[in-house]
Short mmCIF file of C-alpha atoms and ligand atoms in Angstrom, two decimals:
data_model
loop_
_atom_site.label_atom_id
_atom_site.label_comp_id
_atom_site.label_asym_id
_atom_site.label_seq_id
_atom_site.Cartn_x
_atom_site.Cartn_y
_atom_site.Cartn_z
CA UNK A 1 -18.46 -12.12 4.12
CA UNK A 2 -17.68 -12.55 0.29
CA UNK A 3 -18.28 -9.45 -1.17
CA UNK A 4 -19.60 -10.23 -4.70
CA UNK A 5 -19.64 -6.58 -5.55
CA UNK A 6 -17.17 -4.92 -7.74
CA UNK A 7 -15.09 -2.42 -6.25
CA UNK A 8 -14.17 0.77 -7.18
CA UNK A 9 -11.34 0.83 -6.62
CA UNK A 10 -11.20 -1.15 -10.13
CA UNK A 11 -11.95 1.45 -12.14
CA UNK A 12 -9.72 3.78 -14.32
CA UNK A 13 -10.84 7.03 -14.75
CA UNK A 14 -12.87 6.58 -18.27
CA UNK A 15 -14.73 3.57 -16.45
CA UNK A 16 -15.95 6.00 -14.06
CA UNK A 17 -16.70 8.44 -16.66
CA UNK A 18 -18.28 5.80 -18.59
CA UNK A 19 -20.36 4.65 -15.95
CA UNK A 20 -21.79 8.58 -15.56
CA UNK A 21 -22.01 8.51 -19.49
CA UNK A 22 -24.84 5.29 -18.72
CA UNK A 23 -26.43 7.42 -16.00
CA UNK A 24 -26.93 9.60 -17.89
CA UNK A 25 -25.50 12.10 -15.71
CA UNK A 26 -23.21 15.28 -16.65
CA UNK A 27 -19.61 14.54 -17.24
CA UNK A 28 -18.73 16.46 -13.97
CA UNK A 29 -19.68 14.33 -12.06
CA UNK A 30 -17.47 12.06 -12.64
CA UNK A 31 -14.83 14.08 -11.61
CA UNK A 32 -16.76 13.90 -8.58
CA UNK A 33 -16.63 10.21 -8.46
CA UNK A 34 -12.34 10.47 -8.06
CA UNK A 35 -12.02 12.83 -5.98
CA UNK A 36 -14.74 11.80 -3.67
CA UNK A 37 -12.07 8.52 -3.62
CA UNK A 38 -9.11 9.55 -4.56
CA UNK A 39 -8.63 13.82 -2.63
CA UNK A 40 -11.19 12.97 -0.47
CA UNK A 41 -10.77 9.52 0.85
CA UNK A 42 -14.69 8.63 0.67
CA UNK A 43 -14.56 5.49 2.34
CA UNK A 44 -18.86 4.84 0.80
CA UNK A 45 -21.26 6.60 -1.01
CA UNK A 46 -23.42 7.84 0.86
CA UNK A 47 -20.13 10.12 1.76
CA UNK A 48 -21.19 12.50 -0.82
CA UNK A 49 -22.62 14.78 -0.67
CA UNK A 50 -22.12 16.89 -3.82
CA UNK A 51 -24.15 13.56 -5.27
CA UNK A 52 -27.61 13.14 -6.33
CA UNK A 53 -29.23 10.78 -4.23
CA UNK A 54 -30.22 8.56 -7.45
CA UNK A 55 -26.56 8.35 -7.98
CA UNK A 56 -25.30 7.39 -4.00
CA UNK A 57 -27.81 5.13 -4.13
CA UNK A 58 -26.94 3.83 -7.98
CA UNK A 59 -22.99 3.35 -7.22
CA UNK A 60 -23.67 1.83 -3.59
CA UNK A 61 -25.20 -0.85 -4.96
CA UNK A 62 -23.07 -1.08 -8.05
CA UNK A 63 -19.14 -1.15 -6.51
CA UNK A 64 -17.73 -2.17 -3.17
CA UNK A 65 -16.07 0.93 -2.02
CA UNK A 66 -13.79 -1.32 0.99
CA UNK A 67 -12.72 -4.87 -0.06
CA UNK A 68 -9.81 -4.95 2.37
CA UNK A 69 -11.35 -6.23 5.80
CA UNK A 70 -8.68 -4.98 8.54
CA UNK A 71 -8.60 -8.73 10.19
CA UNK A 72 -5.67 -7.47 12.74
CA UNK A 73 -2.83 -4.47 14.02
CA UNK A 74 -0.44 -5.36 14.86
CA UNK A 75 2.39 -2.73 16.01
CA UNK A 76 6.61 -2.83 16.71
CA UNK A 77 7.89 -2.80 19.90
CA UNK A 78 9.74 0.55 18.20
CA UNK A 79 6.26 2.09 17.61
CA UNK A 80 7.61 2.55 14.51
CA UNK A 81 6.41 0.20 12.30
CA UNK A 82 3.42 -2.13 12.13
CA UNK A 83 1.59 -4.50 9.51
CA UNK A 84 -1.91 -4.82 9.12
CA UNK A 85 -3.22 -8.28 7.51
CA UNK A 86 -6.50 -7.92 5.38
CA UNK A 87 -9.19 -10.04 4.23
CA UNK A 88 -10.39 -10.03 0.92
CA UNK A 89 -13.35 -10.25 -0.83
CA UNK A 90 -12.31 -14.38 -1.53
CA UNK A 91 -11.49 -14.21 2.18
CA UNK A 92 -7.64 -14.67 0.86
CA UNK A 93 -5.53 -12.90 3.32
CA UNK A 94 -2.13 -10.42 2.86
CA UNK A 95 -0.19 -7.97 4.77
CA UNK A 96 0.60 -4.55 4.43
CA UNK A 97 3.29 -2.89 6.58
CA UNK A 98 3.63 1.12 7.72
CA UNK A 99 7.32 2.26 8.20
CA UNK A 100 7.98 5.52 10.22
CA UNK A 101 11.43 6.58 9.45
CA UNK A 102 12.26 10.47 11.64
CA UNK A 103 9.39 12.84 8.55
CA UNK A 104 9.44 9.73 6.17
CA UNK A 105 6.56 7.40 5.86
CA UNK A 106 6.56 4.40 3.63
CA UNK A 107 3.48 2.06 2.93
CA UNK A 108 5.36 -1.76 2.00
CA UNK A 109 2.41 -3.08 -0.05
CA UNK A 110 1.66 -6.83 -1.64
CA UNK A 111 0.58 -7.36 -5.27
CA UNK A 112 0.05 -11.39 -4.99
CA UNK A 113 -1.39 -13.68 -2.74
CA UNK A 114 1.93 -15.63 -2.47
CA UNK A 115 4.78 -15.88 -4.81
CA UNK A 116 5.39 -18.84 -7.21
CA UNK A 117 8.86 -17.83 -7.41
CA UNK A 118 9.76 -19.84 -4.80
CA UNK A 119 13.39 -17.99 -3.40
CA UNK A 120 14.01 -20.42 -0.51
CA UNK A 121 15.29 -17.64 2.12
CA UNK A 122 11.58 -15.62 1.57
CA UNK A 123 8.48 -16.88 3.88
CA UNK A 124 6.53 -14.89 0.72
CA UNK A 125 7.73 -17.88 -1.72
CA UNK A 126 7.48 -20.98 0.90
CA UNK A 127 4.20 -20.19 0.92
CA UNK A 128 3.36 -20.64 -3.29
CA UNK A 129 1.49 -18.67 -5.32
CA UNK A 130 -2.17 -18.19 -4.38
CA UNK A 131 -3.77 -15.96 -6.78
CA UNK A 132 -2.65 -11.73 -8.55
CA UNK A 133 -4.32 -9.49 -6.79
CA UNK A 134 -6.49 -6.73 -8.62
CA UNK A 135 -4.99 -3.62 -10.21
CA UNK A 136 -7.31 -2.22 -7.17
CA UNK A 137 -6.39 -4.78 -4.27
CA UNK A 138 -3.34 -2.73 -4.80
CA UNK A 139 -4.71 0.84 -4.63
CA UNK A 140 -6.80 0.02 -1.89
CA UNK A 141 -3.89 -0.95 0.38
CA UNK A 142 -2.68 2.42 -0.39
CA UNK A 143 -5.82 4.41 0.27
CA UNK A 144 -6.67 2.36 3.68
CA UNK A 145 -3.51 3.77 5.20
CA UNK A 146 -4.08 6.99 3.98
CA UNK A 147 -7.11 7.62 5.64
CA UNK A 148 -5.45 6.05 8.71
CA UNK A 149 -2.95 8.92 8.63
CA UNK A 150 -4.80 12.28 7.20
CA UNK A 151 -6.41 11.24 11.38
CA UNK A 152 -3.28 12.20 12.32
CA UNK A 153 -2.25 15.02 9.93
CA UNK A 154 0.19 12.41 8.60
CA UNK A 155 0.74 11.91 5.04
CA UNK A 156 2.60 8.61 3.00
CA UNK A 157 5.55 10.13 1.39
CA UNK A 158 6.62 6.55 -0.17
CA UNK A 159 5.13 3.39 -1.58
CA UNK A 160 7.60 1.18 -2.30
CA UNK A 161 6.51 -2.74 -4.14
CA UNK A 162 8.38 -5.34 -1.76
CA UNK A 163 5.76 -6.79 0.60
CA UNK A 164 3.66 -10.27 -1.39
CA UNK A 165 4.41 -11.00 -3.94
CA UNK A 166 6.57 -10.63 -7.44
CA UNK A 167 5.21 -7.10 -9.04
CA UNK A 168 6.77 -8.42 -12.29
CA UNK A 169 4.64 -11.52 -12.44
CA UNK A 170 1.28 -8.91 -11.76
CA UNK A 171 2.44 -6.27 -14.12
CA UNK A 172 -0.15 -5.19 -15.83
CA UNK A 173 -2.35 -5.15 -12.75
CA UNK A 174 0.72 -2.87 -10.54
CA UNK A 175 1.14 -0.47 -12.89
CA UNK A 176 -2.23 0.17 -14.00
CA UNK A 177 -2.54 0.78 -9.69
CA UNK A 178 0.34 2.60 -9.96
CA UNK A 179 -0.84 5.42 -12.68
CA UNK A 180 -4.22 5.33 -10.73
CA UNK A 181 -2.27 6.60 -7.44
CA UNK A 182 -0.53 9.04 -9.77
CA UNK A 183 -2.87 10.28 -11.04
CA UNK A 184 -2.65 13.89 -11.19
CA UNK A 185 -6.45 14.26 -10.27
CA UNK A 186 -6.55 12.52 -8.27
CA UNK A 187 -4.45 10.54 -5.22
CA UNK A 188 -1.20 12.82 -7.45
CA UNK A 189 1.05 10.40 -6.05
CA UNK A 190 4.40 11.14 -8.09
CA UNK A 191 6.29 8.23 -9.68
CA UNK A 192 9.33 8.98 -8.15
CA UNK A 193 7.78 8.32 -5.14
CA UNK A 194 7.72 4.12 -5.91
CA UNK A 195 10.20 1.78 -5.96
CA UNK A 196 9.21 -2.23 -7.06
CA UNK A 197 11.43 -4.51 -6.52
CA UNK A 198 11.80 -7.27 -8.42
CA UNK A 199 13.49 -10.57 -8.25
CA UNK A 200 14.68 -10.74 -12.06
CA UNK A 201 11.77 -11.24 -15.00
CA UNK A 202 13.71 -10.08 -18.07
CA UNK A 203 10.99 -9.39 -19.90
CA UNK A 204 9.38 -7.48 -17.77
CA UNK A 205 12.39 -5.07 -16.80
CA UNK A 206 12.46 -4.30 -20.40
CA UNK A 207 9.48 -3.44 -20.93
CA UNK A 208 9.16 -1.27 -18.05
CA UNK A 209 12.68 -0.05 -19.21
CA UNK A 210 11.07 1.26 -22.89
CA UNK A 211 7.71 2.12 -21.27
CA UNK A 212 10.17 5.04 -19.59
CA UNK A 213 8.55 5.51 -16.64
CA UNK A 214 10.11 7.79 -12.97
CA UNK A 215 9.02 4.97 -11.06
CA UNK A 216 12.28 3.12 -9.34
CA UNK A 217 13.27 -0.02 -9.72
CA UNK A 218 14.94 -2.51 -7.58
CA UNK A 219 16.62 -6.08 -8.99
CA UNK A 220 17.03 -8.59 -5.94
CA UNK A 221 20.44 -10.12 -6.87
CA UNK A 222 21.61 -11.67 -3.16
CA UNK A 223 24.05 -13.99 -5.46
CA UNK A 224 26.82 -13.03 -8.06
CA UNK A 225 26.77 -16.26 -9.68
CA UNK A 226 24.48 -18.54 -11.45
CA UNK A 227 25.31 -22.50 -9.45
CA UNK A 228 24.26 -20.21 -6.30
CA UNK A 229 21.39 -17.49 -7.55
CA UNK A 230 20.15 -20.45 -8.90
CA UNK A 231 19.69 -22.22 -5.82
CA UNK A 232 18.08 -19.85 -3.40
CA UNK A 233 16.04 -18.45 -6.40
CA UNK A 234 14.93 -20.70 -8.44
CA UNK A 235 13.83 -18.62 -11.44
CA UNK A 236 17.65 -17.79 -12.77
CA UNK A 237 17.33 -21.04 -14.11
CA UNK A 238 15.34 -19.10 -16.41
CA UNK A 239 16.12 -15.72 -16.38
CA UNK A 240 20.45 -15.93 -15.58
CA UNK A 241 22.47 -13.32 -14.15
CA UNK A 242 24.46 -12.49 -16.95
CA UNK A 243 21.41 -11.82 -19.50
CA UNK A 244 19.61 -10.01 -15.99
CA UNK A 245 22.93 -7.71 -15.62
CA UNK A 246 22.19 -7.16 -19.62
CA UNK A 247 18.53 -5.88 -19.27
CA UNK A 248 19.80 -4.05 -16.20
CA UNK A 249 22.13 -2.46 -18.33
CA UNK A 250 19.71 -2.15 -20.93
CA UNK A 251 17.08 -0.55 -17.91
CA UNK A 252 19.89 2.56 -16.76
CA UNK A 253 21.22 3.52 -20.86
CA UNK A 254 17.58 4.09 -21.84
CA UNK A 255 16.17 5.73 -18.65
CA UNK A 256 19.07 7.20 -17.89
CA UNK A 257 17.71 6.55 -14.32
CA UNK A 258 19.68 4.99 -11.46
CA UNK A 259 19.04 0.42 -10.36
CA UNK A 260 18.99 -0.35 -7.30
CA UNK A 261 20.30 -3.90 -6.35
CA UNK A 262 19.21 -5.85 -3.50
CA UNK A 263 21.78 -8.36 -0.85
CA UNK A 264 19.93 -10.28 1.64
CA UNK A 265 23.83 -11.12 3.93
CA UNK A 266 23.19 -14.50 5.06
CA UNK A 267 25.45 -16.36 6.53
CA UNK A 268 28.34 -18.35 5.06
CA UNK A 269 26.25 -18.57 1.95
CA UNK A 270 26.97 -14.71 -0.05
CA UNK A 271 28.95 -12.80 2.23
CA UNK A 272 32.19 -13.57 1.45
CA UNK A 273 34.78 -11.32 0.26
CA UNK A 274 34.55 -12.82 -2.54
CA UNK A 275 31.10 -13.06 -3.64
CA UNK A 276 31.55 -9.06 -2.55
CA UNK A 277 33.92 -9.16 -6.14
CA UNK A 278 31.89 -11.21 -8.49
CA UNK A 279 29.11 -8.64 -7.72
CA UNK A 280 31.60 -5.47 -8.15
CA UNK A 281 32.33 -7.25 -11.72
CA UNK A 282 28.81 -7.95 -12.59
CA UNK A 283 27.59 -3.98 -12.02
CA UNK A 284 31.46 -1.62 -12.63
CA UNK A 285 30.54 1.02 -14.56
CA UNK A 286 26.83 0.70 -13.88
CA UNK A 287 25.06 3.69 -12.25
CA UNK A 288 23.31 1.83 -9.38
CA UNK A 289 22.82 1.52 -5.78
CA UNK A 290 23.43 -1.98 -3.27
CA UNK A 291 21.03 -2.25 -0.86
CA UNK A 292 22.35 -4.74 2.02
CA UNK A 293 19.94 -6.42 4.53
CA UNK A 294 20.76 -8.75 6.92
CA UNK A 295 19.06 -12.11 6.35
CA UNK A 296 15.22 -11.76 8.20
CA UNK A 297 14.45 -15.51 9.69
CA UNK A 298 11.81 -16.83 8.09
CA UNK A 299 10.09 -20.01 9.44
CA UNK A 300 11.10 -22.93 6.67
CA UNK A 301 14.62 -21.91 6.18
CA UNK A 302 18.22 -22.95 7.81
CA UNK A 303 19.47 -19.60 6.78
CA UNK A 304 20.65 -16.99 8.55
CA UNK A 305 21.52 -13.55 9.10
CA UNK A 306 25.13 -12.70 8.64
CA UNK A 307 27.24 -10.62 11.31
CA UNK A 308 27.57 -6.77 11.61
CA UNK A 309 30.84 -7.29 11.13
CA UNK A 310 31.33 -9.18 7.84
CA UNK A 311 28.62 -7.32 6.88
CA UNK A 312 30.63 -3.78 7.16
CA UNK A 313 33.47 -5.80 5.88
CA UNK A 314 30.82 -6.75 3.04
CA UNK A 315 29.68 -2.45 2.46
CA UNK A 316 33.50 -1.52 2.23
CA UNK A 317 34.90 -4.10 -0.32
CA UNK A 318 31.91 -2.36 -2.53
CA UNK A 319 33.05 1.36 -1.32
CA UNK A 320 36.33 1.03 -1.96
CA UNK A 321 35.56 -0.68 -5.40
CA UNK A 322 33.72 2.86 -5.85
CA UNK A 323 29.75 0.94 -5.57
CA UNK A 324 27.96 3.07 -4.15
CA UNK A 325 26.04 0.50 -1.08
CA UNK A 326 24.34 1.13 2.08
CA UNK A 327 23.50 -1.65 4.75
CA UNK A 328 19.18 -0.74 4.97
CA UNK A 329 18.00 -0.70 8.24
CA UNK A 330 16.15 -4.25 9.55
CA UNK A 331 12.77 -3.21 10.85
CA UNK A 332 9.46 -4.81 12.47
CA UNK A 333 11.55 -8.37 12.47
CA UNK A 334 9.79 -9.09 16.13
CA UNK A 335 6.26 -8.70 14.39
CA UNK A 336 7.42 -10.28 11.16
CA UNK A 337 7.02 -7.46 9.07
CA UNK A 338 10.83 -7.41 7.89
CA UNK A 339 11.74 -8.22 3.98
CA UNK A 340 11.15 -11.45 3.02
CA UNK A 341 8.70 -11.91 6.17
CA UNK A 342 5.31 -11.44 5.04
CA UNK A 343 3.57 -14.35 4.38
CA UNK A 344 0.14 -13.92 5.82
CA UNK A 345 -0.71 -16.15 8.56
CA UNK A 346 -3.48 -16.14 10.88
N1 SAH B 401 9.11 -9.76 -5.16
C1 SAH B 401 10.00 -9.28 -5.19
C2 SAH B 401 9.78 -8.21 -3.98
C3 SAH B 401 9.68 -8.72 -2.43
S1 SAH B 401 10.33 -9.44 -1.80
C4 SAH B 401 11.72 -9.25 -4.99
O1 SAH B 401 12.05 -10.36 -4.85
O2 SAH B 401 12.25 -8.24 -5.21
C5 SAH B 401 11.40 -7.90 -1.33
C6 SAH B 401 12.89 -8.17 -1.37
O3 SAH B 401 13.06 -9.08 0.04
C7 SAH B 401 13.07 -8.31 -2.05
O4 SAH B 401 14.78 -8.12 -2.79
C8 SAH B 401 14.06 -9.74 -1.85
O5 SAH B 401 14.50 -10.95 -2.04
C9 SAH B 401 13.75 -9.35 0.23
N2 SAH B 401 13.54 -10.26 0.72
C10 SAH B 401 13.51 -12.10 0.56
N3 SAH B 401 13.01 -12.33 2.12
C11 SAH B 401 14.14 -12.43 2.97
C12 SAH B 401 14.50 -12.53 4.02
N4 SAH B 401 14.22 -13.03 4.67
N5 SAH B 401 15.84 -11.34 4.87
C13 SAH B 401 15.92 -10.27 4.08
N6 SAH B 401 14.88 -9.34 2.90
C14 SAH B 401 14.58 -10.55 2.08
FE1 SF4 B 402 8.50 -13.75 -4.50
FE2 SF4 B 402 10.21 -11.76 -4.08
FE3 SF4 B 402 9.74 -14.27 -1.55
FE4 SF4 B 402 10.86 -14.18 -3.92
S1 SF4 B 402 11.53 -12.87 -3.00
S2 SF4 B 402 9.51 -16.05 -3.51
S3 SF4 B 402 10.35 -13.09 -5.76
S4 SF4 B 402 8.53 -12.27 -2.81
#
């Protein structure tokens, strides 16, 4: 069924406040509603035992409390990775992935249905762009899993915006969603526990730097010369490497925060020492960390992951040159929950 009511998760606190004013209710009702959503994780208006009946009815008439319908849950064999397929109110679908690491519990959320950037090695890019998610749809992925975990008295420790879509192509909704989840009187999820990953949309990195937020930033590099990067990441033609590195340096000098670079090692394409050397030249002296990951397989790409030995040689070269670097654990590959594998197929 298509839900036509606006989502309550699209509202900021000031919008809830306005709703309360229009209803001629006392101001403190806005806080009660906010706490119910983001503290008690209520999933319907009926849960508000502290609100008058009239207001409960009004809330459920006006707003939807659930615009994400879980269609499918897939658990990886390791028991540490869980992927959910959600249906949105217009029937489009997205995927969200929960990963347990020892004591940490990290959620990988989507910001768009599909992606317009067309990176050749990425399943989301291969499906094309359908639409942006609203801030509420981004927020609701988190709230869904917060509820899911709370059943076992577990909590999220990190949120990474590395699911479907390019967060900086949907900048406003992305930042609004993070701000809403960060709100101390509500969900109170620390800004430093978010990581945004971007393909490298230069003007938005600049804007983000100037806003001087505590959110972590990762930039997907994958190649250290323009010819190769443009072949893998078409948007590199618009935002070429040198300008991209300049804005990354601007980010680090403005915010004094470390930046991460993502590098998916693709067999015979970007895993030789020549690329590693060019990479060290690009980022020398920058406060940064390089995350290497073996490419995850996708349907429409013939690219293969590098073998383990080559990955270690690449990593050792960077370390020897003084670049902090690690090989990221691959997770949930067999359920297509790994980086770049999300495409919401059914
Ligand atoms: N659009 C953003 C965030 C989503 S993709 C971005 O591109 O950064 C999240 C990460 O997965 C990015 O670093 C992306 O380059 C990487 N990725 C995409 N396809 C991949 C694949 N097949 N194997 C490994 N990593 C991949
Ligand atoms: Fe989009 Fe990121 Fe995939 Fe590129 S890697 S197509 S930017 S989701």
